[in-house]
Coordinates of C-alpha atoms in Angstrom, one line a residue:
M1 CA 119.5 123.7 109.4
Y2 CA 120.5 124.2 105.8
G3 CA 123.8 123.7 103.7
W4 CA 125.5 125.9 101.4
L5 CA 125.1 126.1 98.0
S6 CA 127.6 125.2 95.0
Y7 CA 127.0 125.7 91.1
S8 CA 128.7 124.2 88.0
P9 CA 127.6 123.9 84.9
E10 CA 127.3 120.4 84.5
A11 CA 125.9 119.1 88.4
G12 CA 124.2 121.8 88.1
V13 CA 123.2 123.2 92.2
I14 CA 124.3 121.8 94.8
V15 CA 124.7 121.9 98.4
S16 CA 127.8 120.9 100.3
F17 CA 127.6 120.8 104.7
P18 CA 129.9 121.1 108.0
S19 CA 131.2 118.5 108.6
Y20 CA 128.8 117.6 112.8
G21 CA 131.3 115.3 114.8
S22 CA 129.5 113.1 117.5
P23 CA 128.8 116.2 120.6
G24 CA 131.4 116.8 123.0
D25 CA 133.0 118.3 126.1
V26 CA 135.1 120.5 125.2
G27 CA 134.8 122.4 128.8
A28 CA 138.6 120.4 129.7
D29 CA 140.6 122.4 126.7
P30 CA 140.2 126.1 128.4
Q31 CA 142.6 127.2 125.6
L32 CA 139.7 125.7 124.0
I33 CA 136.7 127.0 124.9
M34 CA 137.9 131.3 125.4
G35 CA 139.0 131.2 122.1
R36 CA 135.2 130.4 121.2
K37 CA 133.7 132.4 124.0
T38 CA 136.0 135.2 121.7
L39 CA 134.4 134.7 118.5
L40 CA 130.7 134.1 119.8
Q41 CA 131.6 138.0 121.4
A42 CA 132.6 139.7 118.1
F43 CA 129.4 137.7 116.4
I44 CA 127.4 138.5 119.5
K45 CA 128.3 142.6 118.5
K46 CA 127.9 141.8 115.2
E47 CA 124.8 139.8 113.9
L48 CA 122.4 140.9 117.4
A49 CA 123.3 144.5 118.3
A50 CA 120.1 145.6 116.4
D51 CA 118.1 142.8 118.4
P52 CA 115.8 143.8 121.7
P53 CA 117.4 142.9 125.0
D54 CA 114.8 139.7 125.1
V55 CA 115.7 138.6 122.1
Q56 CA 120.0 138.9 122.4
K57 CA 119.3 137.1 125.7
R58 CA 117.6 134.1 123.8
I59 CA 119.5 133.8 120.8
S60 CA 123.1 134.3 122.8
L61 CA 122.2 131.6 125.3
T62 CA 121.5 129.0 122.5
L63 CA 124.5 130.0 121.2
E64 CA 126.6 130.0 124.1
Q65 CA 125.0 125.9 124.5
I66 CA 126.5 125.6 120.8
I67 CA 130.3 125.8 121.4
G68 CA 130.4 124.2 124.8
A69 CA 128.9 121.3 123.5
L70 CA 130.6 120.6 119.2
S71 CA 133.6 118.5 119.8
K72 CA 136.4 119.4 118.7
D73 CA 137.6 119.0 116.1
A74 CA 134.7 122.1 114.7
G75 CA 136.7 124.0 113.4
E76 CA 136.9 126.6 111.1
D77 CA 132.9 125.2 110.4
L78 CA 132.4 126.6 113.9
E79 CA 131.5 130.5 112.1
F80 CA 128.6 128.7 110.3
H81 CA 126.6 126.5 113.0
L82 CA 126.7 130.0 114.7
Y83 CA 124.7 131.7 111.9
M84 CA 122.9 128.2 111.9
G85 CA 122.2 128.6 115.4
M86 CA 120.7 132.5 115.4
A87 CA 118.9 130.8 111.9
H88 CA 117.4 128.1 113.9
E89 CA 116.3 130.8 116.3
R90 CA 114.7 133.5 114.2
R91 CA 112.5 131.4 113.0
P92 CA 108.7 131.8 113.8
E93 CA 108.2 130.5 117.1
A94 CA 105.5 128.3 116.6
S95 CA 108.4 126.7 113.7
R96 CA 111.6 126.8 116.3
R97 CA 109.0 125.1 118.6
A98 CA 107.8 122.4 116.7
R99 CA 111.7 121.8 115.4
Q100 CA 112.6 121.1 119.0
A101 CA 110.0 119.1 119.7
L102 CA 110.7 117.5 117.3
I103 CA 113.7 116.7 118.5
D104 CA 113.0 116.2 122.0
R105 CA 110.3 113.3 121.1
A106 CA 113.3 111.9 118.7
I107 CA 116.0 111.6 122.0
A108 CA 112.7 109.8 124.1
T109 CA 112.0 107.3 121.5
C110 CA 115.5 106.4 121.2
L111 CA 116.2 106.6 125.2
A112 CA 113.7 104.7 126.4
Q113 CA 115.8 101.6 125.9
T114 CA 117.5 102.7 129.3
T115 CA 116.6 103.2 133.2
D116 CA 120.2 104.9 133.3
H117 CA 119.6 109.0 133.7
S118 CA 122.6 110.6 135.7
D119 CA 124.2 113.0 136.0
A120 CA 126.7 111.5 133.0
V121 CA 124.0 110.2 131.3
Q122 CA 122.1 112.9 131.0
S123 CA 124.8 115.3 130.2
K124 CA 126.1 114.1 126.8
V125 CA 121.7 113.9 125.7
S126 CA 121.9 117.6 126.5
R127 CA 125.0 118.5 124.0
L128 CA 123.2 116.2 121.8
R129 CA 119.9 118.4 121.8
Q130 CA 122.0 121.6 122.2
V131 CA 123.9 120.8 118.7
A132 CA 121.2 119.0 116.8
I133 CA 119.5 121.9 116.2
L134 CA 122.1 122.9 113.1
W135 CA 121.2 119.3 112.2
P136 CA 119.3 119.4 108.5
E137 CA 115.7 118.9 109.7
S138 CA 115.4 115.7 106.9
R139 CA 117.8 113.9 108.3
I140 CA 117.4 115.1 112.5
V141 CA 115.4 112.1 113.4
E142 CA 118.4 109.6 112.3
L143 CA 121.3 111.3 113.3
I144 CA 119.7 111.3 116.6
R145 CA 118.9 107.5 116.1
T146 CA 122.5 107.9 115.8
S147 CA 123.8 109.4 118.6
C148 CA 121.4 108.2 121.1
G149 CA 122.7 104.9 119.8
Q150 CA 126.4 105.5 120.1
I151 CA 125.9 106.8 123.7
M152 CA 124.0 103.1 124.5
S153 CA 126.2 101.3 123.4
D154 CA 128.9 102.2 125.5
M155 CA 128.1 102.5 128.4
V156 CA 126.6 98.6 127.8
L157 CA 129.7 97.6 126.8
K158 CA 131.0 99.5 130.4
L159 CA 129.0 97.0 132.7
M160 CA 129.8 93.7 130.6
G161 CA 133.1 94.7 131.1
S162 CA 133.2 95.8 134.5
G163 CA 131.2 92.3 135.4
D164 CA 128.6 93.5 137.4
L165 CA 126.1 92.0 135.3
V166 CA 122.3 93.3 138.3
K167 CA 123.2 96.2 137.1
G168 CA 123.4 96.5 133.2
G169 CA 120.1 94.2 133.5
Q170 CA 118.1 97.0 135.3
A171 CA 119.7 99.9 133.4
F172 CA 118.9 98.2 129.4
P173 CA 116.1 95.8 130.7
H174 CA 114.3 96.2 127.1
L175 CA 118.0 94.4 125.1
W176 CA 119.5 92.4 128.4
G177 CA 118.0 89.3 128.3
G178 CA 118.0 88.6 124.5
L179 CA 122.3 90.2 124.9
F180 CA 123.5 87.0 126.5
E181 CA 121.2 85.0 124.9
F182 CA 123.2 86.1 121.9
L183 CA 125.9 85.0 123.1
H184 CA 125.6 81.9 123.2
E185 CA 124.1 81.3 120.6
Q186 CA 126.8 83.1 118.3
E187 CA 129.8 81.3 120.1
T188 CA 128.9 77.9 119.4
R189 CA 128.7 79.6 115.6
E190 CA 132.0 81.4 115.4
V191 CA 130.9 83.6 112.3
P192 CA 133.2 86.3 112.4
V193 CA 132.5 89.8 110.6
P194 CA 134.6 93.4 111.3
G195 CA 134.4 94.5 114.5
G196 CA 133.1 91.4 116.4
L197 CA 129.0 90.1 115.4
P198 CA 128.3 90.9 119.3
A199 CA 129.1 94.9 118.8
W200 CA 126.5 95.1 115.4
F201 CA 123.8 92.9 117.3
I202 CA 123.9 95.8 120.7
S203 CA 124.4 98.6 118.6
T204 CA 121.0 97.2 116.4
M205 CA 119.1 97.1 119.2
L206 CA 120.1 100.2 120.7
T207 CA 118.7 102.5 117.5
R208 CA 115.2 99.9 117.8
A209 CA 112.2 101.6 119.8
P210 CA 111.6 99.2 123.2
A211 CA 108.5 98.0 121.0
E212 CA 110.1 96.1 118.0
C213 CA 113.3 94.5 120.0
D214 CA 112.1 90.9 120.9
E215 CA 111.1 90.8 116.7
T216 CA 115.0 92.6 115.9
Q217 CA 116.4 89.3 118.5
S218 CA 114.7 86.9 117.0
S219 CA 116.1 88.5 113.5
F220 CA 119.2 87.8 114.6
M221 CA 118.9 84.1 116.6
Q222 CA 116.5 82.7 113.8
T223 CA 119.3 83.8 112.3
L224 CA 122.3 82.1 113.1
K225 CA 120.4 79.2 113.7
N226 CA 118.3 78.5 110.3
L227 CA 120.4 80.6 107.5
D228 CA 124.2 79.3 106.5
I229 CA 126.9 80.8 108.9
G230 CA 128.2 83.0 106.5
F231 CA 126.0 84.7 105.2
L232 CA 126.0 87.9 107.3
P233 CA 130.0 87.9 107.4
K234 CA 128.0 88.5 104.0
I235 CA 125.7 91.0 103.9
I236 CA 128.3 93.1 107.3
N237 CA 131.0 92.6 104.6
K238 CA 129.1 94.3 101.8
L239 CA 127.0 96.9 103.8
L240 CA 130.1 98.5 105.6
P241 CA 131.3 100.5 102.7
L242 CA 127.8 102.9 102.4
R243 CA 128.5 103.8 106.3
S244 CA 130.5 107.1 104.3
A245 CA 127.1 107.8 102.9
M246 CA 124.6 107.0 104.6
D247 CA 123.9 107.3 108.4
M248 CA 125.4 104.6 110.9
C249 CA 121.3 103.8 112.1
V250 CA 119.9 102.9 108.9
I251 CA 123.1 101.0 107.7
Y252 CA 121.6 98.5 111.4
D253 CA 117.8 99.0 109.9
L254 CA 119.8 98.0 106.5
L255 CA 120.0 94.8 108.3
V256 CA 116.9 94.3 110.5
R257 CA 115.6 94.3 107.0
I258 CA 117.8 91.9 104.9
M259 CA 117.8 89.1 107.7
R260 CA 113.9 89.1 107.5
D261 CA 113.7 88.7 103.8
K262 CA 116.0 86.9 103.9
L263 CA 114.8 84.2 106.5
A264 CA 111.0 84.4 104.8
N265 CA 112.2 83.9 101.6
P266 CA 115.1 81.5 102.8
A267 CA 115.2 80.6 98.5
S268 CA 116.3 84.2 97.2
M269 CA 119.5 85.6 95.4
D270 CA 121.6 87.0 98.6
E271 CA 122.5 90.1 96.1
D272 CA 119.3 90.4 94.8
I273 CA 118.0 91.0 98.9
F274 CA 120.8 92.8 99.9
D275 CA 120.5 94.8 96.3
T276 CA 116.6 95.6 96.8
H277 CA 117.1 96.8 100.4
V278 CA 120.3 99.3 98.8
A279 CA 118.1 100.7 96.3
W280 CA 116.0 101.4 99.4
A281 CA 118.2 103.6 101.5
E282 CA 119.9 104.7 98.7
G283 CA 115.8 106.3 97.5
L284 CA 115.3 107.3 100.8
L285 CA 119.6 109.4 100.7
R286 CA 118.1 110.5 96.8
L287 CA 115.8 112.4 98.7
Q288 CA 117.0 114.1 102.1
N289 CA 119.2 115.6 100.5
T290 CA 117.2 116.8 97.7
Q291 CA 114.7 118.3 100.7
T292 CA 118.2 119.5 102.5
L293 CA 119.3 121.6 98.9
F294 CA 115.1 122.4 98.2
A295 CA 115.3 123.7 102.2
S296 CA 118.9 125.7 101.6
I297 CA 117.3 127.3 97.8
A298 CA 115.5 128.9 99.6
A299 CA 117.0 129.9 102.6
V300 CA 119.9 132.1 100.4
S301 CA 116.4 133.2 98.5
A302 CA 115.2 134.6 101.4
N303 CA 118.5 136.5 103.0
V304 CA 118.9 134.3 106.1
P305 CA 122.7 134.3 106.8
M306 CA 125.5 132.4 106.7
G307 CA 129.1 133.5 106.9
A308 CA 131.6 133.8 105.0
K309 CA 129.4 131.2 102.6
T310 CA 126.6 133.5 102.2
E311 CA 128.6 135.8 98.8
S312 CA 129.0 132.1 97.7
S313 CA 125.7 130.5 97.3
K314 CA 124.2 134.2 96.6
V315 CA 126.6 133.7 93.6
A316 CA 125.6 129.7 92.9
L317 CA 121.8 130.8 93.3
A318 CA 121.9 133.2 90.6
S319 CA 123.6 131.2 88.4
L320 CA 121.5 128.8 87.8
R321 CA 118.0 131.2 87.3
Q322 CA 121.3 132.2 84.6
A323 CA 121.1 129.2 83.3
V324 CA 117.6 128.8 83.0
N325 CA 117.5 132.2 81.9
A326 CA 120.0 131.2 78.8
A327 CA 118.9 127.7 77.8
N328 CA 115.6 129.2 76.9
Q329 CA 116.5 132.2 75.8
A330 CA 119.2 130.7 73.5
M331 CA 116.5 128.0 72.3
T332 CA 113.2 130.0 71.5
P333 CA 114.0 131.3 67.9
K334 CA 115.4 127.7 67.1
L335 CA 112.5 126.0 68.8
A336 CA 109.3 128.4 67.6
E337 CA 111.6 128.5 63.3
M338 CA 111.3 124.4 63.9
A339 CA 107.0 124.6 65.0
R340 CA 106.0 127.1 62.2
R341 CA 107.7 125.7 59.6
F342 CA 106.0 122.2 60.8
R343 CA 102.0 124.0 59.9
K344 CA 103.0 125.1 57.8
S345 CA 104.4 121.7 56.1
P346 CA 102.5 119.1 58.2
T347 CA 103.7 116.1 55.2
A348 CA 106.2 113.4 55.9
S349 CA 109.8 114.8 55.4
Q350 CA 110.8 114.1 51.4
P351 CA 114.3 112.5 50.7
G352 CA 117.1 115.5 51.1
Q353 CA 114.9 117.4 53.3
E354 CA 115.8 118.0 56.7
K355 CA 113.2 115.8 59.2
V356 CA 111.7 118.2 61.5
D357 CA 111.7 117.7 65.3
L358 CA 108.4 118.1 67.1
D359 CA 110.3 115.9 70.8
Q360 CA 111.7 119.2 71.3
P361 CA 109.4 122.8 70.3
H362 CA 105.7 120.5 72.6
S363 CA 108.7 120.0 75.5
W364 CA 109.4 124.0 75.2
S365 CA 105.9 125.5 75.3
V366 CA 103.7 123.1 77.3
P367 CA 106.3 124.7 80.4
K368 CA 105.8 128.5 79.1
L369 CA 101.9 128.2 79.1
L370 CA 101.6 126.9 82.2
R371 CA 103.2 129.4 83.6
W372 CA 100.9 132.2 81.3
I373 CA 98.3 130.6 81.9
E374 CA 99.5 129.8 86.6
G375 CA 98.1 125.7 85.9
P376 CA 97.6 123.2 83.8
V377 CA 96.3 122.8 80.7
T378 CA 93.7 120.6 81.4
R379 CA 92.5 122.8 84.1
P380 CA 88.4 124.2 82.2
A381 CA 88.8 127.6 80.9
Q382 CA 85.9 130.5 81.3
S383 CA 87.3 132.4 78.7
P384 CA 90.8 132.7 75.6
I385 CA 93.5 133.1 76.9
D386 CA 95.2 136.8 76.8
R387 CA 97.3 137.1 74.1
A388 CA 97.8 140.8 74.6
K389 CA 98.8 140.7 78.7
I390 CA 101.2 138.2 77.8
L391 CA 103.3 139.2 75.4
A392 CA 103.5 142.9 77.5
T393 CA 104.5 140.5 80.6
E394 CA 107.6 139.0 78.4
N395 CA 108.2 141.9 76.5
A396 CA 109.0 143.3 80.1
A397 CA 110.8 140.0 81.1
A398 CA 113.1 140.5 77.5
G399 CA 114.5 143.8 78.7
R400 CA 115.2 142.8 82.9
Q401 CA 117.3 139.6 81.8
P402 CA 119.3 139.6 85.1
S403 CA 122.8 139.6 85.9
A404 CA 124.9 137.1 87.3
P405 CA 127.5 137.8 90.2
S406 CA 131.1 136.3 89.4
T407 CA 133.5 134.9 91.9
K408 CA 135.9 136.8 90.5
G409 CA 134.6 139.5 91.4
K410 CA 132.6 140.6 87.8
T411 CA 129.7 140.6 86.4
E412 CA 128.8 138.8 84.1
P413 CA 126.8 140.0 81.3
A414 CA 122.8 137.8 80.9
P415 CA 123.2 137.0 77.6
P416 CA 121.1 139.4 74.2
A417 CA 117.3 139.6 75.1
I418 CA 114.9 138.0 72.6
T419 CA 111.7 140.4 72.0
P420 CA 108.8 138.0 70.7
K421 CA 106.8 139.1 68.8
E422 CA 102.2 138.2 68.4
A423 CA 103.1 135.4 66.1
D424 CA 105.4 133.4 69.3
I425 CA 102.6 133.9 71.3
D426 CA 100.0 132.1 69.4
G427 CA 103.0 129.5 67.9
T428 CA 103.6 128.6 71.8
I429 CA 100.3 127.5 72.2
Q430 CA 99.1 125.9 69.4
D431 CA 102.1 124.1 70.2
A432 CA 102.0 123.3 74.4
L433 CA 97.8 122.5 73.1
S434 CA 98.9 120.2 70.3
A435 CA 101.4 118.5 72.2
T436 CA 99.4 117.6 75.4
A437 CA 96.4 116.3 73.2
A438 CA 99.2 114.0 71.4
F439 CA 100.3 112.5 75.0
F440 CA 96.9 111.6 75.4
F441 CA 95.8 110.4 72.2
G442 CA 98.7 107.7 72.9
E443 CA 98.3 106.5 76.9
I444 CA 94.2 106.2 75.6
Q445 CA 95.9 103.9 72.7
D446 CA 98.0 102.3 75.1
M447 CA 94.8 101.9 78.3
L448 CA 92.2 100.6 75.6
T449 CA 95.3 98.1 74.6
L450 CA 95.8 97.2 78.3
A451 CA 92.0 96.8 79.1
R452 CA 92.0 94.4 76.5
K453 CA 94.6 92.5 77.5
L454 CA 93.3 92.8 81.2
G455 CA 90.1 91.4 79.4
T456 CA 88.4 94.7 80.9
D457 CA 85.0 96.3 79.8
N458 CA 83.2 98.5 81.1
P459 CA 81.9 102.3 80.1
L460 CA 84.6 103.9 80.7
T461 CA 86.8 102.7 78.0
Q462 CA 83.7 103.6 75.1
A463 CA 84.3 106.5 77.3
C464 CA 88.5 106.8 75.9
A465 CA 87.8 105.3 72.9
D466 CA 84.9 108.3 72.1
L467 CA 88.4 110.4 72.5
I468 CA 90.2 109.4 70.0
S469 CA 89.3 111.1 66.9
P470 CA 88.3 114.4 69.0
L471 CA 92.6 114.2 70.6
D472 CA 93.8 113.3 67.3
I473 CA 92.2 116.1 65.0
L474 CA 93.9 118.5 68.2
A475 CA 97.1 116.7 68.0
N476 CA 97.7 116.6 64.2
K477 CA 95.6 120.1 62.5
P478 CA 96.2 123.9 63.2
M479 CA 93.9 125.6 65.0
G480 CA 93.1 129.2 65.2
P481 CA 92.4 131.3 68.6
E482 CA 88.6 130.2 68.4
D483 CA 89.1 127.2 69.1
E484 CA 91.1 127.8 71.7
L485 CA 88.7 126.2 74.4
K486 CA 86.3 123.6 72.5
A487 CA 90.4 122.8 72.5
R488 CA 91.1 122.3 76.3
A489 CA 87.8 121.0 77.1
V490 CA 88.9 118.1 75.8
L491 CA 92.0 117.8 77.0
T492 CA 90.5 118.0 80.1
T493 CA 87.5 116.0 79.5
A494 CA 91.2 113.0 78.3
E495 CA 92.1 113.5 81.1
K496 CA 89.2 112.4 83.2
A497 CA 88.5 109.7 81.0
T498 CA 92.0 108.4 81.9
T499 CA 92.5 108.5 85.0
D500 CA 89.0 106.9 86.2
L501 CA 89.9 103.9 83.5
R502 CA 93.3 104.0 85.5
H503 CA 91.7 103.6 88.4
S504 CA 89.4 101.2 87.7
L505 CA 92.2 98.7 86.2
K506 CA 93.1 97.1 89.4
T507 CA 94.9 92.9 88.5
A508 CA 95.5 90.5 91.1
Q509 CA 99.3 91.7 93.0
A510 CA 102.8 91.0 91.1
A511 CA 104.6 87.7 92.0
L512 CA 107.2 88.3 94.8
Q513 CA 110.5 88.7 92.9
V514 CA 109.0 91.1 90.5
Q515 CA 108.1 92.7 93.8
R516 CA 112.2 92.7 95.1
R517 CA 113.3 93.4 91.6
F518 CA 111.4 96.1 89.2
Q519 CA 112.4 98.3 91.8
V520 CA 116.4 97.1 91.8
Q521 CA 116.4 98.1 87.9
L522 CA 113.9 100.9 87.8
V523 CA 116.9 102.4 89.3
A524 CA 119.2 101.1 87.3
A525 CA 117.7 102.1 84.6
L526 CA 117.3 105.9 85.6
M527 CA 121.3 105.9 86.5
N528 CA 122.0 104.3 83.3
E529 CA 119.6 107.1 81.5
P530 CA 120.3 110.5 80.0
M531 CA 117.4 112.8 81.1
A532 CA 116.3 115.2 78.0
W533 CA 113.1 117.8 77.0
G534 CA 110.3 115.7 75.4
K535 CA 112.0 113.1 74.9
R536 CA 109.8 110.0 74.3
H537 CA 112.1 106.7 74.8
G538 CA 114.8 105.3 76.7
G539 CA 116.4 101.4 77.9
K540 CA 115.4 99.1 79.5
I541 CA 114.0 98.0 82.9
A542 CA 115.3 94.8 83.5
C543 CA 112.3 93.1 84.9
A544 CA 110.4 91.6 83.2
V545 CA 106.1 91.4 84.2
H546 CA 102.9 89.6 83.0
P547 CA 99.9 92.0 82.3
T548 CA 98.4 91.3 85.7
E549 CA 101.2 92.7 87.6
W550 CA 100.5 96.5 85.9
S551 CA 98.8 97.2 89.6
Y552 CA 102.0 96.8 91.8
I553 CA 102.8 98.8 89.4
V554 CA 101.3 101.7 89.3
D555 CA 100.1 101.9 92.9
N556 CA 104.0 102.0 93.5
F557 CA 105.5 103.6 91.1
H558 CA 103.4 106.0 89.3
N559 CA 103.4 109.6 90.0
R560 CA 105.7 109.4 92.5
W561 CA 109.6 111.7 93.1
L562 CA 112.9 111.5 91.6
P563 CA 114.6 114.1 93.8
Q564 CA 117.6 112.6 91.4
V565 CA 117.3 114.5 89.1
K566 CA 118.3 118.1 89.3
S567 CA 118.4 119.2 85.2
V568 CA 117.3 117.6 81.7
T569 CA 119.5 118.6 78.6
I570 CA 117.4 120.3 75.7
G571 CA 119.0 121.0 72.6
K572 CA 122.9 120.2 73.6
L573 CA 122.4 122.7 77.3
N574 CA 121.3 121.2 80.2
T575 CA 119.5 122.7 81.4
P576 CA 118.5 123.0 85.9
L577 CA 115.4 122.6 86.7
D578 CA 113.5 125.9 87.8
E579 CA 113.2 126.0 91.7
D580 CA 109.3 124.9 91.2
Q581 CA 110.1 121.9 89.4
A582 CA 109.8 118.3 89.8
A583 CA 110.9 115.5 88.0
A584 CA 108.0 112.0 88.7
L585 CA 107.3 109.2 87.0
Y586 CA 103.9 107.7 85.4
I587 CA 103.2 104.6 84.1
T588 CA 101.8 103.9 80.5
G589 CA 98.8 101.5 79.8
S590 CA 100.9 100.0 76.8
S591 CA 103.8 100.4 75.1
L592 CA 104.0 101.1 71.0
S593 CA 107.6 99.4 70.3
G594 CA 106.8 95.6 71.4
Y595 CA 107.1 96.6 75.1
A596 CA 104.7 95.3 78.5
F597 CA 104.5 99.3 78.9
D598 CA 106.6 102.0 80.1
V599 CA 107.9 103.9 82.5
S600 CA 108.1 107.5 82.2
V601 CA 110.2 110.8 84.0
H602 CA 107.8 113.5 83.5
I603 CA 108.5 117.5 84.3
W604 CA 105.5 118.5 87.4
Q605 CA 105.7 122.4 87.6
R606 CA 103.7 123.9 91.7
Y607 CA 101.4 126.1 91.4
P608 CA 102.3 129.8 91.7
G609 CA 102.0 130.9 95.4
K610 CA 102.7 127.7 96.9
T611 CA 106.4 127.0 98.0
S612 CA 105.8 124.1 99.3
L613 CA 108.3 120.3 98.5
P614 CA 107.1 118.6 95.2
S615 CA 106.0 115.4 98.4
D616 CA 106.7 116.1 101.9
K617 CA 106.2 111.5 102.1
S618 CA 109.0 110.1 103.6
D619 CA 109.8 106.6 100.7
A620 CA 111.8 106.0 98.5
F621 CA 109.9 107.0 95.5
P622 CA 107.5 109.5 97.4
A623 CA 103.9 110.2 96.1
M624 CA 103.7 113.6 95.0
N625 CA 101.9 116.8 96.5
T626 CA 99.0 116.7 93.8
E627 CA 97.4 119.5 95.6
D628 CA 100.6 122.8 94.4
W629 CA 102.2 120.0 92.4
F630 CA 100.4 118.7 89.0
D631 CA 102.2 117.2 85.1
S632 CA 103.0 119.0 82.5
Y633 CA 102.9 115.8 80.6
V634 CA 106.3 116.2 78.8
P635 CA 108.3 113.5 79.2
C636 CA 112.5 113.6 79.1
C637 CA 113.0 110.0 79.3
V638 CA 110.2 106.6 78.8
L639 CA 112.1 103.2 79.7
H640 CA 110.3 99.7 79.0
V641 CA 109.3 97.7 80.7
P642 CA 109.5 93.5 79.0
A643 CA 106.6 91.3 78.6
A644 CA 106.8 87.8 80.6

């Protein structure tokens, strides 16, 4: 289900989980089960007393099953597990049934490996099904695959130890014949790996669907026969440290992916292949953690009880929201004053004068405007923005800044409220429109440069070229409210023109080396690059790319969510992203810095009233949900891609 929240200024909001362990039979420990039943009775009396009898009965039955299925080391997390079981049962019926169906499908897929449906097996599966409702939704399938794989691996090892080969073949028809062929092959080569290579083979096979077994066995056999004898020990030893962070079924998935890649590309460096696929797995892990964080924040916001973790989670969420408010308030006067100074004197700074940095004023103004108009600035507008209404709303908000509860029992006061003036509202609107125009001015130049490199000349390039002058004027000259509709129309046209040209520039497939290396080096560059509002510079992605490979990069990385980016700095303040903000990649057409092109990180905004995640995909770089989210075109870093 969910985790509990904690907050620190350095890390932002963090979600934590109890230790799930493996489902266990505690029926043989009467003292333990009696203690759990006593706790359950007190829990039911406290939490279910107001429920109708039929609801009490349904929830109580589920919780009783949970305390009998949790491992013996559940310990102090038992209360939290009970609250999560109750949260599952209190979901709307359709949602609860869909979640249960997901669990049932995952278990059925795994157990299709065996024909053994004995009472002993069904008892273990029943306990697994009862405990699985507690797990975070983003990890349910992986945790079930790992647990089912362990159940079946234990069965196989027991059958092998008994010497009953006929029964083994009947119980595991998809594994058994290939197992002994594999054992014969590996015995002739004596491949030393931790835990023994047969155990890795069995566990890997049993975490696959039956339809994948033949291909998986073939990968193992071909690896033994055709690759260096040291390849598997080296790869498995490199996978072992990942066990503390990843579910074991993901480790087995990595092993299969690495073997297949090496067999298809024997000349490739082992380290390059390993790094590529580990980057994929780490991306999925970041995505799962962020999905669970979002779900947990939503649960705390909806007052889902978490027992002893309830109050501390509320404090963490309140601290996050207060940090966002404090950062905005602290920077607002400074940014507005900087923007006004630039509009009054737009000429270059003279020697001895302070240089005006436009990136920060624009990076603050754009998200403010997007919230005021409740959507993208590129959306066609029928009437000017209602400045009086915005002013009234902002003044009302300034008068009710929330205080944050403290874990020390005191209430932390909110920072002094900043009361905006009409000039602040008008200046923010102008800054935001100018900043967006400046973005499209640079984007069109980049796209036209790429089009020339690729020898592309069509009506779409001319449509973009025609926008350079009006965008330049909008980006650099002050405008009044009377120019607002015209300005927004230019931005609407610019967004469509650049999108159409981008889609028309389809190039050849990227070289295999680029496909493998780019993702690894992108991940490395992102890990080492600080994120800051309005930041238009950054490091280099150590993977040279030819202009003809640009389409591959766009198809696989443009408008892709970065769940690991949870905060950015503004000035010297580390500012958490709000609940309706996310970071995503943006691929430019070329680079003003002499590189092939750039990979920017943009802040996206969710439409008001929407509750979806930034993406519902399960990829290392999942595509953004463009129905409920939109690009603000505010960067927080720009990474450079060298030309090949």
